[in-house]
Amino acid sequence: SGVVSLRDRDGKGVPVSCNVSAIRDWKGKALGFVLACRDLQDMVRSKEIIQEQGEEIQDTQERYGALFNRSLICVYVYDFEGNFLDANQAALDLLGYTKEDLPSLDFPSLLAEEQLPEAIKSAGRIIEGRRQDRVASWKLKRTDGTFVWVETESSLIYRRGEPYAVQGIVRDITQRKRAEEELKRHHERLKELVDERTDELKRANQKLEREITERIQIEGRLRKLNEELDRRVTERTADLEKANEELKELDRMKDSFLSSVSHELRTPLTSIRSFSEILLKYDQEDLYTQKEFLGIINSESERLTRLINDVLDLSRIEAGGMVWNDVVVSLEEAIHDILPAHQRLLEEKSLRLTLD
């Protein structure tokens, strides 16, 4: 048996597998041969396809390997137990590990303790075949003890049609996180400043409201004081006007009084002068007439004294120190008393006074 190439009627070579066997009689003598051939074109084509696919797979693996190992993006693979199977150099450099460290790495060794439950839950959802609906952020521990912040996107990878691991890519967002934390601190500080300023403004507003209230109260009191002052000024003005009128009346009365006093003073003085001149001029008058004239002079002198005392009493009246003594006076006696003093004056003016 063997593989030979036969030509078809078009002259094209056809690979076939031939098997030759002898035909013998009962004595074992060869009577002829049987040639069985099988067309190997499909088998050869399948081998060629498999070879081509193998080459393509190898090429894909090489391209994937180059992309995986040389990419600046961090790529990692972990199994369903959370143990890391592989990671490219960028991922190893990010955390400070080497390929030899991979077998010892798992979730607890890399994640911050407070994030471990959420990471296990997230991995469980991916393993169950659910689609990762959002980018996840994690805080990973480096070999030097420091931490870096990363964002991850993960998906299942398959072998012979069955999922066997999870592959993810990582982006370093440490600088962004620091900027966010710095922004958050600035925001909190700004909020504190705003709150402080708001409190200051509230206190200033409350103080202003108190001052306005006090100002309104003061203005109210001032208004009442002004009203009271206006009332008092009005009352005082009225009192002053009344007092002024009284003073004017007193002044008029004083002028009238002084005029009357002047007249009254002239009357006894005239009588005294007249009777004195008569006595001096007519010394031949009898004793009775002289005594009468001297009596009139004496009476008018007393009257003049009383008038002067009345003028002096005026100042005491104005000072409020006058003491009044009420007595009964006979008008008839008063007329009879003053008549002799005025008789001479009446005669000089050709007047006659008649008493009933």
mmCIF file of C-alpha atoms in Angstrom:
data_model
loop_
_atom_site.group_PDB
_atom_site.id
_atom_site.type_symbol
_atom_site.label_atom_id
_atom_site.label_comp_id
_atom_site.label_asym_id
_atom_site.label_seq_id
_atom_site.Cartn_x
_atom_site.Cartn_y
_atom_site.Cartn_z
ATOM 1 C CA SER A 1 0.000 0.000 0.000
ATOM 2 C CA GLY A 2 1.094 3.583 -0.522
ATOM 3 C CA VAL A 3 0.162 7.036 -1.633
ATOM 4 C CA VAL A 4 0.610 7.786 -5.296
ATOM 5 C CA SER A 5 -0.412 10.627 -7.547
ATOM 6 C CA LEU A 6 -2.617 9.728 -10.486
ATOM 7 C CA ARG A 7 -3.622 12.032 -13.299
ATOM 8 C CA ASP A 8 -7.214 12.683 -14.143
ATOM 9 C CA ARG A 9 -8.380 13.149 -17.679
ATOM 10 C CA ASP A 10 -7.548 16.842 -17.402
ATOM 11 C CA GLY A 11 -3.968 15.940 -16.558
ATOM 12 C CA LYS A 12 -4.253 17.201 -13.005
ATOM 13 C CA GLY A 13 -2.530 15.106 -10.346
ATOM 14 C CA VAL A 14 -4.874 13.433 -7.864
ATOM 15 C CA PRO A 15 -3.439 12.017 -4.608
ATOM 16 C CA VAL A 16 -4.725 8.499 -3.922
ATOM 17 C CA SER A 17 -3.974 5.775 -1.436
ATOM 18 C CA CYS A 18 -3.453 2.390 -3.151
ATOM 19 C CA ASN A 19 -3.590 -1.078 -1.590
ATOM 20 C CA VAL A 20 -2.611 -4.171 -3.709
ATOM 21 C CA SER A 21 -3.506 -7.764 -2.733
ATOM 22 C CA ALA A 22 -3.035 -11.121 -4.613
ATOM 23 C CA ILE A 23 -5.879 -13.423 -5.678
ATOM 24 C CA ARG A 24 -4.876 -17.128 -5.056
ATOM 25 C CA ASP A 25 -6.441 -20.507 -5.767
ATOM 26 C CA TRP A 26 -6.936 -23.253 -3.280
ATOM 27 C CA LYS A 27 -3.354 -24.309 -3.699
ATOM 28 C CA GLY A 28 -2.103 -20.819 -2.967
ATOM 29 C CA LYS A 29 -1.116 -20.092 -6.470
ATOM 30 C CA ALA A 30 -1.453 -16.448 -7.465
ATOM 31 C CA LEU A 31 -4.165 -16.058 -10.037
ATOM 32 C CA GLY A 32 -4.148 -12.184 -10.189
ATOM 33 C CA PHE A 33 -4.088 -8.942 -8.208
ATOM 34 C CA VAL A 34 -6.690 -6.633 -6.698
ATOM 35 C CA LEU A 35 -5.861 -2.873 -6.654
ATOM 36 C CA ALA A 36 -7.961 -0.696 -4.226
ATOM 37 C CA CYS A 37 -7.511 3.088 -4.443
ATOM 38 C CA ARG A 38 -8.957 5.886 -2.239
ATOM 39 C CA ASP A 39 -9.125 9.533 -3.228
ATOM 40 C CA LEU A 40 -7.074 11.561 -0.745
ATOM 41 C CA GLN A 41 -7.931 15.043 -2.047
ATOM 42 C CA ASP A 42 -10.260 15.836 0.880
ATOM 43 C CA MET A 43 -7.770 14.484 3.388
ATOM 44 C CA VAL A 44 -4.945 16.491 1.866
ATOM 45 C CA ARG A 45 -7.142 19.615 1.790
ATOM 46 C CA SER A 46 -8.074 19.094 5.438
ATOM 47 C CA LYS A 47 -4.426 18.780 6.372
ATOM 48 C CA GLU A 48 -3.694 21.943 4.460
ATOM 49 C CA ILE A 49 -6.564 23.723 6.207
ATOM 50 C CA ILE A 50 -5.405 22.463 9.608
ATOM 51 C CA GLN A 51 -1.883 23.562 8.807
ATOM 52 C CA GLU A 52 -3.137 26.963 7.702
ATOM 53 C CA GLN A 53 -5.291 27.296 10.815
ATOM 54 C CA GLY A 54 -2.371 26.254 12.978
ATOM 55 C CA GLU A 55 -0.240 28.891 11.318
ATOM 56 C CA GLU A 56 -2.993 31.450 11.831
ATOM 57 C CA ILE A 57 -3.385 30.413 15.465
ATOM 58 C CA GLN A 58 0.332 30.636 15.969
ATOM 59 C CA ASP A 59 0.356 34.039 14.267
ATOM 60 C CA THR A 60 -2.562 35.187 16.451
ATOM 61 C CA GLN A 61 -0.843 33.893 19.561
ATOM 62 C CA GLU A 62 2.328 35.699 18.581
ATOM 63 C CA ARG A 63 0.422 38.907 17.941
ATOM 64 C CA TYR A 64 -1.508 38.517 21.206
ATOM 65 C CA GLY A 65 1.723 37.710 23.030
ATOM 66 C CA ALA A 66 3.379 40.784 21.564
ATOM 67 C CA LEU A 67 0.358 42.902 22.469
ATOM 68 C CA PHE A 68 0.122 41.354 25.937
ATOM 69 C CA ASN A 69 3.782 41.597 26.811
ATOM 70 C CA ARG A 70 4.748 44.839 25.109
ATOM 71 C CA SER A 71 1.620 46.910 25.702
ATOM 72 C CA LEU A 72 1.915 49.984 27.867
ATOM 73 C CA ILE A 73 -1.563 49.156 29.182
ATOM 74 C CA CYS A 74 -1.519 46.882 32.199
ATOM 75 C CA VAL A 75 -3.089 43.459 31.471
ATOM 76 C CA TYR A 76 -3.646 40.618 33.928
ATOM 77 C CA VAL A 77 -5.277 37.172 34.097
ATOM 78 C CA TYR A 78 -6.646 35.447 37.198
ATOM 79 C CA ASP A 79 -8.502 32.166 37.723
ATOM 80 C CA PHE A 80 -11.864 31.654 39.343
ATOM 81 C CA GLU A 81 -10.202 31.281 42.762
ATOM 82 C CA GLY A 82 -8.733 34.773 42.621
ATOM 83 C CA ASN A 83 -5.166 33.603 41.961
ATOM 84 C CA PHE A 84 -3.218 35.503 39.319
ATOM 85 C CA LEU A 85 -2.109 33.376 36.349
ATOM 86 C CA ASP A 86 -0.362 35.978 34.233
ATOM 87 C CA ALA A 87 0.354 39.693 33.920
ATOM 88 C CA ASN A 88 2.226 41.749 31.383
ATOM 89 C CA GLN A 89 5.337 43.721 32.189
ATOM 90 C CA ALA A 90 3.450 47.012 32.497
ATOM 91 C CA ALA A 91 1.228 45.519 35.214
ATOM 92 C CA LEU A 92 4.223 44.009 37.010
ATOM 93 C CA ASP A 93 6.140 47.302 36.863
ATOM 94 C CA LEU A 94 3.134 49.215 38.191
ATOM 95 C CA LEU A 95 3.121 47.157 41.390
ATOM 96 C CA GLY A 96 6.849 46.324 41.538
ATOM 97 C CA TYR A 97 6.545 42.530 41.022
ATOM 98 C CA THR A 98 8.237 40.055 38.674
ATOM 99 C CA LYS A 99 6.941 37.036 36.735
ATOM 100 C CA GLU A 100 8.317 34.776 39.467
ATOM 101 C CA ASP A 101 6.067 36.504 42.025
ATOM 102 C CA LEU A 102 2.836 35.690 40.126
ATOM 103 C CA PRO A 103 2.106 32.282 41.742
ATOM 104 C CA SER A 104 2.036 33.934 45.180
ATOM 105 C CA LEU A 105 -0.304 36.777 44.198
ATOM 106 C CA ASP A 106 -4.057 36.819 44.815
ATOM 107 C CA PHE A 107 -6.772 39.332 45.745
ATOM 108 C CA PRO A 108 -5.926 39.579 49.490
ATOM 109 C CA SER A 109 -2.247 40.217 48.773
ATOM 110 C CA LEU A 110 -2.958 43.191 46.477
ATOM 111 C CA LEU A 111 -6.199 44.819 47.557
ATOM 112 C CA ALA A 112 -6.770 47.134 50.469
ATOM 113 C CA GLU A 113 -8.599 45.242 53.209
ATOM 114 C CA GLU A 114 -11.704 47.440 53.092
ATOM 115 C CA GLN A 115 -12.115 46.783 49.330
ATOM 116 C CA LEU A 116 -11.670 42.996 49.385
ATOM 117 C CA PRO A 117 -15.380 42.055 49.865
ATOM 118 C CA GLU A 118 -16.476 44.278 46.974
ATOM 119 C CA ALA A 119 -13.681 42.914 44.728
ATOM 120 C CA ILE A 120 -14.737 39.295 45.421
ATOM 121 C CA LYS A 121 -18.363 40.202 44.714
ATOM 122 C CA SER A 122 -17.414 41.949 41.454
ATOM 123 C CA ALA A 123 -15.300 38.978 40.315
ATOM 124 C CA GLY A 124 -18.207 36.639 41.134
ATOM 125 C CA ARG A 125 -20.535 38.600 38.861
ATOM 126 C CA ILE A 126 -18.033 38.388 35.984
ATOM 127 C CA ILE A 127 -17.486 34.625 36.518
ATOM 128 C CA GLU A 128 -21.252 34.094 36.439
ATOM 129 C CA GLY A 129 -21.169 35.545 32.945
ATOM 130 C CA ARG A 130 -22.633 38.937 33.749
ATOM 131 C CA ARG A 131 -21.370 41.905 31.819
ATOM 132 C CA GLN A 132 -19.327 44.436 33.773
ATOM 133 C CA ASP A 133 -21.663 47.439 33.688
ATOM 134 C CA ARG A 134 -19.197 50.004 34.961
ATOM 135 C CA VAL A 135 -15.492 50.631 35.393
ATOM 136 C CA ALA A 136 -14.314 49.577 38.853
ATOM 137 C CA SER A 137 -11.780 51.501 40.942
ATOM 138 C CA TRP A 138 -9.398 49.716 43.305
ATOM 139 C CA LYS A 139 -6.600 50.610 45.678
ATOM 140 C CA LEU A 140 -3.687 48.179 45.068
ATOM 141 C CA LYS A 141 -0.724 47.567 47.323
ATOM 142 C CA ARG A 142 2.789 47.841 45.846
ATOM 143 C CA THR A 143 5.805 45.849 46.970
ATOM 144 C CA ASP A 144 7.207 48.942 48.750
ATOM 145 C CA GLY A 145 4.051 49.253 50.882
ATOM 146 C CA THR A 146 2.631 52.233 49.040
ATOM 147 C CA PHE A 147 -0.703 52.155 47.227
ATOM 148 C CA VAL A 148 -1.806 53.038 43.718
ATOM 149 C CA TRP A 149 -5.321 53.684 42.470
ATOM 150 C CA VAL A 150 -6.402 51.849 39.295
ATOM 151 C CA GLU A 151 -9.463 51.448 37.092
ATOM 152 C CA THR A 152 -10.192 47.939 35.744
ATOM 153 C CA GLU A 153 -12.325 46.427 32.997
ATOM 154 C CA SER A 154 -12.606 42.644 33.003
ATOM 155 C CA SER A 155 -14.158 39.843 30.911
ATOM 156 C CA LEU A 156 -14.119 36.051 30.705
ATOM 157 C CA ILE A 157 -11.625 34.208 28.507
ATOM 158 C CA TYR A 158 -12.399 30.766 27.082
ATOM 159 C CA ARG A 159 -10.554 27.508 26.324
ATOM 160 C CA ARG A 160 -12.210 24.979 24.036
ATOM 161 C CA GLY A 161 -15.442 26.892 24.383
ATOM 162 C CA GLU A 162 -15.462 26.926 28.174
ATOM 163 C CA PRO A 163 -14.605 29.907 30.417
ATOM 164 C CA TYR A 164 -11.607 29.200 32.536
ATOM 165 C CA ALA A 165 -10.225 32.604 33.671
ATOM 166 C CA VAL A 166 -10.807 36.340 33.785
ATOM 167 C CA GLN A 167 -8.717 38.835 31.871
ATOM 168 C CA GLY A 168 -8.661 42.527 32.673
ATOM 169 C CA ILE A 169 -6.933 45.724 31.775
ATOM 170 C CA VAL A 170 -5.758 48.310 34.267
ATOM 171 C CA ARG A 171 -5.328 52.066 34.027
ATOM 172 C CA ASP A 172 -3.286 53.908 36.643
ATOM 173 C CA ILE A 173 -5.494 56.727 38.017
ATOM 174 C CA THR A 174 -3.349 57.586 41.037
ATOM 175 C CA GLN A 175 -2.669 61.117 39.798
ATOM 176 C CA ARG A 176 -6.344 61.615 39.031
ATOM 177 C CA LYS A 177 -7.302 60.297 42.476
ATOM 178 C CA ARG A 178 -4.783 62.614 44.104
ATOM 179 C CA ALA A 179 -6.179 65.486 42.067
ATOM 180 C CA GLU A 180 -9.728 64.441 43.074
ATOM 181 C CA GLU A 181 -8.694 64.198 46.730
ATOM 182 C CA GLU A 182 -6.961 67.575 46.476
ATOM 183 C CA LEU A 183 -10.047 68.986 44.779
ATOM 184 C CA LYS A 184 -12.186 67.415 47.499
ATOM 185 C CA ARG A 185 -9.994 68.980 50.186
ATOM 186 C CA HIS A 186 -10.211 72.335 48.421
ATOM 187 C CA HIS A 187 -13.978 71.885 48.103
ATOM 188 C CA GLU A 188 -14.278 71.030 51.795
ATOM 189 C CA ARG A 189 -12.050 73.978 52.688
ATOM 190 C CA LEU A 190 -14.086 76.205 50.406
ATOM 191 C CA LYS A 191 -17.251 74.891 52.052
ATOM 192 C CA GLU A 192 -15.748 75.626 55.471
ATOM 193 C CA LEU A 193 -14.834 79.148 54.328
ATOM 194 C CA VAL A 194 -18.308 79.624 52.860
ATOM 195 C CA ASP A 195 -19.878 78.312 56.081
ATOM 196 C CA GLU A 196 -17.628 80.583 58.153
ATOM 197 C CA ARG A 197 -18.429 83.550 55.925
ATOM 198 C CA THR A 198 -22.118 82.653 56.012
ATOM 199 C CA ASP A 199 -21.989 82.498 59.829
ATOM 200 C CA GLU A 200 -20.179 85.850 59.886
ATOM 201 C CA LEU A 201 -22.792 87.329 57.572
ATOM 202 C CA LYS A 202 -25.581 85.853 59.704
ATOM 203 C CA ARG A 203 -24.015 87.338 62.834
ATOM 204 C CA ALA A 204 -23.478 90.660 61.056
ATOM 205 C CA ASN A 205 -27.066 90.566 59.792
ATOM 206 C CA GLN A 206 -28.370 89.763 63.282
ATOM 207 C CA LYS A 207 -26.263 92.586 64.697
ATOM 208 C CA LEU A 208 -27.549 94.906 61.976
ATOM 209 C CA GLU A 209 -31.121 93.848 62.716
ATOM 210 C CA ARG A 210 -30.538 94.549 66.431
ATOM 211 C CA GLU A 211 -28.994 97.927 65.591
ATOM 212 C CA ILE A 212 -31.913 98.724 63.279
ATOM 213 C CA THR A 213 -34.361 97.696 66.006
ATOM 214 C CA GLU A 214 -32.474 99.803 68.558
ATOM 215 C CA ARG A 215 -32.347 102.664 66.042
ATOM 216 C CA ILE A 216 -36.094 102.413 65.495
ATOM 217 C CA GLN A 217 -36.644 102.358 69.268
ATOM 218 C CA ILE A 218 -34.314 105.331 69.737
ATOM 219 C CA GLU A 219 -36.042 107.187 66.902
ATOM 220 C CA GLY A 220 -39.374 106.392 68.562
ATOM 221 C CA ARG A 221 -38.127 107.721 71.877
ATOM 222 C CA LEU A 222 -36.635 110.776 70.141
ATOM 223 C CA ARG A 223 -39.922 111.333 68.334
ATOM 224 C CA LYS A 224 -41.789 111.168 71.650
ATOM 225 C CA LEU A 225 -39.211 113.482 73.215
ATOM 226 C CA ASN A 226 -39.573 115.886 70.302
ATOM 227 C CA GLU A 227 -43.323 115.740 70.596
ATOM 228 C CA GLU A 228 -43.045 116.333 74.358
ATOM 229 C CA LEU A 229 -40.537 119.121 73.721
ATOM 230 C CA ASP A 230 -42.844 120.670 71.117
ATOM 231 C CA ARG A 231 -45.707 120.429 73.581
ATOM 232 C CA ARG A 232 -43.641 121.981 76.338
ATOM 233 C CA VAL A 233 -42.327 124.655 73.964
ATOM 234 C CA THR A 234 -45.905 125.373 72.908
ATOM 235 C CA GLU A 235 -47.021 125.501 76.530
ATOM 236 C CA ARG A 236 -43.996 127.558 77.515
ATOM 237 C CA THR A 237 -44.564 129.879 74.552
ATOM 238 C CA ALA A 238 -48.172 130.280 75.593
ATOM 239 C CA ASP A 239 -47.047 130.937 79.186
ATOM 240 C CA LEU A 240 -44.439 133.425 77.954
ATOM 241 C CA GLU A 241 -46.981 135.114 75.712
ATOM 242 C CA LYS A 242 -49.384 135.278 78.626
ATOM 243 C CA ALA A 243 -46.620 136.544 80.910
ATOM 244 C CA ASN A 244 -45.636 139.045 78.246
ATOM 245 C CA GLU A 245 -49.207 140.252 78.025
ATOM 246 C CA GLU A 246 -49.308 140.458 81.812
ATOM 247 C CA LEU A 247 -46.026 142.372 81.781
ATOM 248 C CA LYS A 248 -47.403 144.691 79.140
ATOM 249 C CA GLU A 249 -50.517 145.170 81.272
ATOM 250 C CA LEU A 250 -48.357 145.738 84.328
ATOM 251 C CA ASP A 251 -46.192 148.137 82.370
ATOM 252 C CA ARG A 252 -49.320 149.976 81.219
ATOM 253 C CA MET A 253 -50.668 149.961 84.761
ATOM 254 C CA LYS A 254 -47.295 151.181 86.022
ATOM 255 C CA ASP A 255 -47.268 153.953 83.446
ATOM 256 C CA SER A 256 -50.815 154.859 84.464
ATOM 257 C CA PHE A 257 -49.860 154.610 88.109
ATOM 258 C CA LEU A 258 -46.772 156.759 87.614
ATOM 259 C CA SER A 259 -48.844 159.276 85.702
ATOM 260 C CA SER A 260 -51.405 159.255 88.491
ATOM 261 C CA VAL A 261 -48.674 159.438 91.132
ATOM 262 C CA SER A 262 -47.057 162.329 89.323
ATOM 263 C CA HIS A 263 -50.376 164.102 89.301
ATOM 264 C CA GLU A 264 -51.019 163.225 92.936
ATOM 265 C CA LEU A 265 -47.539 164.403 93.930
ATOM 266 C CA ARG A 266 -48.004 167.715 92.160
ATOM 267 C CA THR A 267 -51.338 168.320 93.941
ATOM 268 C CA PRO A 268 -50.014 168.384 97.551
ATOM 269 C CA LEU A 269 -46.831 170.103 96.455
ATOM 270 C CA THR A 270 -48.883 172.793 94.775
ATOM 271 C CA SER A 271 -50.970 173.200 97.905
ATOM 272 C CA ILE A 272 -47.891 173.334 100.113
ATOM 273 C CA ARG A 273 -46.184 175.849 97.838
ATOM 274 C CA SER A 274 -49.304 177.961 97.439
ATOM 275 C CA PHE A 275 -50.090 178.230 101.162
ATOM 276 C CA SER A 276 -46.423 178.750 101.983
ATOM 277 C CA GLU A 277 -46.207 181.631 99.517
ATOM 278 C CA ILE A 278 -49.340 183.139 101.018
ATOM 279 C CA LEU A 279 -47.897 182.949 104.512
ATOM 280 C CA LEU A 280 -44.616 184.413 103.352
ATOM 281 C CA LYS A 281 -46.240 187.098 101.260
ATOM 282 C CA TYR A 282 -49.094 188.069 103.537
ATOM 283 C CA ASP A 283 -47.655 188.051 107.020
ATOM 284 C CA GLN A 284 -50.501 190.305 108.203
ATOM 285 C CA GLU A 285 -52.908 187.380 108.118
ATOM 286 C CA ASP A 286 -54.555 186.729 111.441
ATOM 287 C CA LEU A 287 -53.378 183.920 113.651
ATOM 288 C CA TYR A 288 -56.386 181.739 112.941
ATOM 289 C CA THR A 289 -55.846 181.918 109.172
ATOM 290 C CA GLN A 290 -52.130 181.237 109.610
ATOM 291 C CA LYS A 291 -52.898 178.214 111.749
ATOM 292 C CA GLU A 292 -55.419 177.014 109.134
ATOM 293 C CA PHE A 293 -52.856 177.427 106.380
ATOM 294 C CA LEU A 294 -50.179 175.676 108.421
ATOM 295 C CA GLY A 295 -52.615 172.872 109.125
ATOM 296 C CA ILE A 296 -53.241 172.486 105.378
ATOM 297 C CA ILE A 297 -49.502 172.487 104.724
ATOM 298 C CA ASN A 298 -49.018 169.851 107.405
ATOM 299 C CA SER A 299 -51.922 167.762 106.055
ATOM 300 C CA GLU A 300 -50.585 167.957 102.502
ATOM 301 C CA SER A 301 -47.135 167.090 103.761
ATOM 302 C CA GLU A 302 -48.550 163.954 105.374
ATOM 303 C CA ARG A 303 -50.428 163.226 102.173
ATOM 304 C CA LEU A 304 -47.226 163.653 100.198
ATOM 305 C CA THR A 305 -45.486 161.261 102.595
ATOM 306 C CA ARG A 306 -48.230 158.719 102.044
ATOM 307 C CA LEU A 307 -47.890 159.097 98.268
ATOM 308 C CA ILE A 308 -44.136 158.570 98.489
ATOM 309 C CA ASN A 309 -44.719 155.499 100.644
ATOM 310 C CA ASP A 310 -47.188 154.233 98.014
ATOM 311 C CA VAL A 311 -44.496 154.617 95.337
ATOM 312 C CA LEU A 312 -42.083 152.700 97.531
ATOM 313 C CA ASP A 313 -44.759 150.069 98.046
ATOM 314 C CA LEU A 314 -44.789 149.570 94.261
ATOM 315 C CA SER A 315 -41.358 147.942 94.328
ATOM 316 C CA ARG A 316 -42.490 145.734 97.186
ATOM 317 C CA ILE A 317 -45.580 144.754 95.163
ATOM 318 C CA GLU A 318 -43.395 143.784 92.171
ATOM 319 C CA ALA A 319 -41.074 141.791 94.481
ATOM 320 C CA GLY A 320 -44.093 140.050 96.009
ATOM 321 C CA GLY A 321 -43.246 141.257 99.487
ATOM 322 C CA MET A 322 -46.192 143.603 100.031
ATOM 323 C CA VAL A 323 -48.390 142.998 103.057
ATOM 324 C CA TRP A 324 -51.952 144.307 102.690
ATOM 325 C CA ASN A 325 -54.003 145.507 105.627
ATOM 326 C CA ASP A 326 -57.669 145.995 104.859
ATOM 327 C CA VAL A 327 -59.346 148.878 106.789
ATOM 328 C CA VAL A 328 -62.678 150.676 106.502
ATOM 329 C CA VAL A 329 -62.340 154.154 104.972
ATOM 330 C CA SER A 330 -65.006 156.861 104.978
ATOM 331 C CA LEU A 331 -65.141 158.454 101.570
ATOM 332 C CA GLU A 332 -66.925 161.540 102.958
ATOM 333 C CA GLU A 333 -64.227 162.096 105.551
ATOM 334 C CA ALA A 334 -61.564 161.654 102.885
ATOM 335 C CA ILE A 335 -63.231 164.291 100.694
ATOM 336 C CA HIS A 336 -63.576 166.668 103.631
ATOM 337 C CA ASP A 337 -59.913 166.104 104.468
ATOM 338 C CA ILE A 338 -58.635 166.953 101.002
ATOM 339 C CA LEU A 339 -61.104 169.753 100.260
ATOM 340 C CA PRO A 340 -59.264 172.517 102.181
ATOM 341 C CA ALA A 341 -56.046 171.680 100.312
ATOM 342 C CA HIS A 342 -57.747 172.040 96.965
ATOM 343 C CA GLN A 343 -60.022 174.937 97.809
ATOM 344 C CA ARG A 344 -57.436 177.482 96.873
ATOM 345 C CA LEU A 345 -56.686 175.753 93.578
ATOM 346 C CA LEU A 346 -60.350 175.574 92.750
ATOM 347 C CA GLU A 347 -60.751 179.296 93.419
ATOM 348 C CA GLU A 348 -57.756 180.105 91.211
ATOM 349 C CA LYS A 349 -59.368 178.186 88.362
ATOM 350 C CA SER A 350 -62.792 179.701 89.081
ATOM 351 C CA LEU A 351 -64.190 176.308 90.018
ATOM 352 C CA ARG A 352 -66.667 175.565 92.741
ATOM 353 C CA LEU A 353 -67.012 172.224 94.555
ATOM 354 C CA THR A 354 -70.330 171.582 96.255
ATOM 355 C CA LEU A 355 -70.771 168.784 98.804
ATOM 356 C CA ASP A 356 -74.283 167.485 99.501
#
